[in-house]
mmCIF file of C-alpha atoms and ligand atoms in Angstrom:
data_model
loop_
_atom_site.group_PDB
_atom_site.id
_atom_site.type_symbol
_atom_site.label_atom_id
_atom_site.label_comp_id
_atom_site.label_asym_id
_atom_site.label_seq_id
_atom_site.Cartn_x
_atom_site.Cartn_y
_atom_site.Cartn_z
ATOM 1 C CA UNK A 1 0.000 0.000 0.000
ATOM 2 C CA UNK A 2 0.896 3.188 -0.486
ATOM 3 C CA UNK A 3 0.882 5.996 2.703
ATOM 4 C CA UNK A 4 0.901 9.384 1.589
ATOM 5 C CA UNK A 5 0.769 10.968 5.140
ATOM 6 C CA UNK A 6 -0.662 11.005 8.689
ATOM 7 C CA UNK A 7 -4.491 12.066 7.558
ATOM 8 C CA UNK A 8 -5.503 12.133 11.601
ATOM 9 C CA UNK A 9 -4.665 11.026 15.308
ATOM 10 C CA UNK A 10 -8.070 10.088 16.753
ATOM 11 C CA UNK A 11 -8.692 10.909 20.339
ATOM 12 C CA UNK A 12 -11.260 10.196 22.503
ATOM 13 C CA UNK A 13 -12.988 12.265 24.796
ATOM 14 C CA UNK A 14 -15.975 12.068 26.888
ATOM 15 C CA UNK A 15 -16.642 15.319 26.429
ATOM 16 C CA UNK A 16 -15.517 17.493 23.159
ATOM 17 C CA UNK A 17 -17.301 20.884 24.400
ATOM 18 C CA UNK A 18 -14.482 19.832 27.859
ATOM 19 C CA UNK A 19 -11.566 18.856 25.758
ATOM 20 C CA UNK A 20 -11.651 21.861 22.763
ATOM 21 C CA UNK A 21 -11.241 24.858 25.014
ATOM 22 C CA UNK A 22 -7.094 22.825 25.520
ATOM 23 C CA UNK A 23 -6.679 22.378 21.779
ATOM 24 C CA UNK A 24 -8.109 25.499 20.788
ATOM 25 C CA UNK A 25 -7.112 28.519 23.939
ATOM 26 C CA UNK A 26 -3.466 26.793 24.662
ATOM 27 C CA UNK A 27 -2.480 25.176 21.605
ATOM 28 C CA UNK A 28 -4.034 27.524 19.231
ATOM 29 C CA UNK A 29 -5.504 24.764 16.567
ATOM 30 C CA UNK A 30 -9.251 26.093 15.099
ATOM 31 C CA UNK A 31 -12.030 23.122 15.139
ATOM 32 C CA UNK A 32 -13.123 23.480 11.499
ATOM 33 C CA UNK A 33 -15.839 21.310 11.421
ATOM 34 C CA UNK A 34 -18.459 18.709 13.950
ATOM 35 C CA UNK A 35 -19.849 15.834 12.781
ATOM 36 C CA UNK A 36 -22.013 13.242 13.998
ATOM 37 C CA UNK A 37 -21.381 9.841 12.572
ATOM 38 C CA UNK A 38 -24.262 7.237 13.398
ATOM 39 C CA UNK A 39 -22.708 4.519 12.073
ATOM 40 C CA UNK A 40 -20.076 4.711 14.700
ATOM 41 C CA UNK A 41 -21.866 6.049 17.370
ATOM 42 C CA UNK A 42 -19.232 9.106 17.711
ATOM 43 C CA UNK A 43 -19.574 12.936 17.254
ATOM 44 C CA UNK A 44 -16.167 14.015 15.910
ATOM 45 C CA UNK A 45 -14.677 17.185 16.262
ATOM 46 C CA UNK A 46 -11.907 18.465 13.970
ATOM 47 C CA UNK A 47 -8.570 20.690 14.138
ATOM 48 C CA UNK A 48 -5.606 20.935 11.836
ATOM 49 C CA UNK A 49 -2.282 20.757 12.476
ATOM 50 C CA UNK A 50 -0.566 21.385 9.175
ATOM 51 C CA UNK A 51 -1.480 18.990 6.830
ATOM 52 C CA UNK A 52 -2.320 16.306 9.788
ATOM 53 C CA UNK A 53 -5.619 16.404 11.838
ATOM 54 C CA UNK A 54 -6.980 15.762 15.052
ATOM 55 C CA UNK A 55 -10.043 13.712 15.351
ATOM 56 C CA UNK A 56 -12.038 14.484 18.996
ATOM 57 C CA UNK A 57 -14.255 11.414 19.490
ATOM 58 C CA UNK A 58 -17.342 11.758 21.744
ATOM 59 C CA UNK A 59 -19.749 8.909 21.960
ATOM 60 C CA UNK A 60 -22.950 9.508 21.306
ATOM 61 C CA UNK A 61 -24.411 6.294 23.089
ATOM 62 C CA UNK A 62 -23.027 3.803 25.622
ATOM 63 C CA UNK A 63 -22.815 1.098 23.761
ATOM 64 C CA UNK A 64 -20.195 2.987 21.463
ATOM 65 C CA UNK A 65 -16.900 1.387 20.775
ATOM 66 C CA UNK A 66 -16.009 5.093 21.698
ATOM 67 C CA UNK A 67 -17.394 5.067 24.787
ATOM 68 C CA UNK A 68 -15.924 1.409 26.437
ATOM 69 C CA UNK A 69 -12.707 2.629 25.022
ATOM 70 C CA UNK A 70 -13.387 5.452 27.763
ATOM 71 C CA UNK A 71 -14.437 3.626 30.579
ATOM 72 C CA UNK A 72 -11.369 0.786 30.153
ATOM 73 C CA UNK A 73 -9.662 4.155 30.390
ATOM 74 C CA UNK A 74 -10.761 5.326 33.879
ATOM 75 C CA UNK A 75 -13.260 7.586 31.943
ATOM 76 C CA UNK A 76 -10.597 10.056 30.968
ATOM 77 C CA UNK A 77 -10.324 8.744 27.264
ATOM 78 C CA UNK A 78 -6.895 9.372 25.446
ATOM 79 C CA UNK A 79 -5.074 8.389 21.949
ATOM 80 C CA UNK A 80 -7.248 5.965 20.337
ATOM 81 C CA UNK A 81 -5.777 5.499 16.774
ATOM 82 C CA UNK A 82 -3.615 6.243 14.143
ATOM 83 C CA UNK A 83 -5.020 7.248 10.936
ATOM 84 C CA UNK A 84 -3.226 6.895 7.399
ATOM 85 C CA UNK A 85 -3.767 8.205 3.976
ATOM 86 C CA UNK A 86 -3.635 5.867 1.138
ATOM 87 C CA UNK A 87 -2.770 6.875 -2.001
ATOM 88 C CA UNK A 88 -3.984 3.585 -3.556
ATOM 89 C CA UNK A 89 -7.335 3.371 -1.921
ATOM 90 C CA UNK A 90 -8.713 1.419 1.510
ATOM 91 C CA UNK A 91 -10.092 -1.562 -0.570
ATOM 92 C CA UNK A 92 -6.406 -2.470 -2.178
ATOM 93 C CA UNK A 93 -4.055 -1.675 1.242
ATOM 94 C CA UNK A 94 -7.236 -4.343 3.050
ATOM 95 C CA UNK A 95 -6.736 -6.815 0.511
ATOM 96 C CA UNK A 96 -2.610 -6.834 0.821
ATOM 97 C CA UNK A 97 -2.967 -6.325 4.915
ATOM 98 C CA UNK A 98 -5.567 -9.590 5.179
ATOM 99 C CA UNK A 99 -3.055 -11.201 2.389
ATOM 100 C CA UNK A 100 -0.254 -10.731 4.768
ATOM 101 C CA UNK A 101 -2.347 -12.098 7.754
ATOM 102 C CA UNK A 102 -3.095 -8.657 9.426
ATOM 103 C CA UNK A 103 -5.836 -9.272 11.438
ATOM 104 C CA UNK A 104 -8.661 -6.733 10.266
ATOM 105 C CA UNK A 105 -11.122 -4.454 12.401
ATOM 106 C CA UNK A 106 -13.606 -4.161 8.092
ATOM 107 C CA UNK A 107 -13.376 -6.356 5.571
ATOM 108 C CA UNK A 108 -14.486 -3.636 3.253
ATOM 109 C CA UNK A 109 -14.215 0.040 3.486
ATOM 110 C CA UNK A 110 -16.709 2.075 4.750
ATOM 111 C CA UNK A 111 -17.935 5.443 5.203
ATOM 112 C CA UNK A 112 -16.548 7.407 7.708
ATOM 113 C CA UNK A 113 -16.202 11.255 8.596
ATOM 114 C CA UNK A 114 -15.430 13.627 6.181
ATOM 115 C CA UNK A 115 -16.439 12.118 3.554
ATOM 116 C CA UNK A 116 -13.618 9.097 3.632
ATOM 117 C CA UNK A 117 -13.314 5.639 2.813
ATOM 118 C CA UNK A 118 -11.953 4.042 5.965
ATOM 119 C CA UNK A 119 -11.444 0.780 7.502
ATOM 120 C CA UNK A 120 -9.963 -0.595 10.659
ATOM 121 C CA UNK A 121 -6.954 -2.912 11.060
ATOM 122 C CA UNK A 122 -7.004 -4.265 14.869
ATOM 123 C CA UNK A 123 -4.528 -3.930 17.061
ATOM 124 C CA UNK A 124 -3.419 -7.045 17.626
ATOM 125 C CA UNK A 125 -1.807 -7.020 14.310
ATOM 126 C CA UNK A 126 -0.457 -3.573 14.289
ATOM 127 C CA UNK A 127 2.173 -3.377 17.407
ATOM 128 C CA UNK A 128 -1.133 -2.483 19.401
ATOM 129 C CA UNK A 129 -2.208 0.639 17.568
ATOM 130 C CA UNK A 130 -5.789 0.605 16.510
ATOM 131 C CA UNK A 131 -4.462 1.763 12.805
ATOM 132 C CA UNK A 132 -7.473 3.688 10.412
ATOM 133 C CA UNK A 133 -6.379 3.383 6.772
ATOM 134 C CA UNK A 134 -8.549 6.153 5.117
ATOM 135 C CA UNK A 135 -8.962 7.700 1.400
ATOM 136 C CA UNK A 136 -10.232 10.894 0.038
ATOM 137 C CA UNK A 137 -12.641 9.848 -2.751
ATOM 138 C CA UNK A 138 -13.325 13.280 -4.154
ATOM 139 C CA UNK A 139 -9.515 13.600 -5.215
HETATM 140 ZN ZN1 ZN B 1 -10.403 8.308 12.625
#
């Protein structure tokens, strides 16, 4: 596969309203767009840094992935993945990951934020990173 860049760290955070006022008073990033994904169960928030991004993940229900990941972590939340950019598209970098017996999270891509493709490798298979391969179809 090829991995143009870092599209976006995802972090999770119980609250977004709680957790912007750090990214956007200290560190000076602007959230440029919210979004409510159903699918996942997650409103995202979104900041750049450079060309990279950072992903705020609320849940929106308790049965969220989002929001387990939160309560494992003594409700505080924290990193949660690491998202690339594939130049060659999400369905070819799933087929060569399962073809090299990465364990995978979506057998097929899938909508996500934004507008992406994405799919989930799991972390077993990826030195314990929950990795997001994502792709831009509107370029
Ligand atoms: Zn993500």
């Amino acid at each position: 596969m090829k991995i143009s860049h870092i599209e976006h760290l995802g972090i999770a955070c119980p609250s977004i309203e709680k957790a912007l006022p750090f990214f956007e008073n200290v560190l000076g990033l602007k959230c440029y767009n919210v979004e409510v994904v159903e699918d996942q169960k997650v409103k995202t928030a979104f900041l750049k840094v450079g060309e990279v991004k950072l992903e705020l993940l609320e849940p929106t229900s308790p049965d969220s992935t989002i929001a387990k990941f939160i309560e494992k972590n003594g409700g505080r939340g924290g990193m949660h993945h690491l998202a690339f950019c594939i130049e060659d598209g999400v369905a070819n970098a799933l087929a060569e990951a399962e073809g090299l017996g990465i364990a995978l999270i979506d057998k097929a891509p899938r909508k996500g934020a934004e507008g992406l493709n994405i799919a989930f490798l799991h972390p077993k298979s990826t030195a314990a990173v929950l990795t997001e391969l994502c792709e831009n179809p509107n370029k």
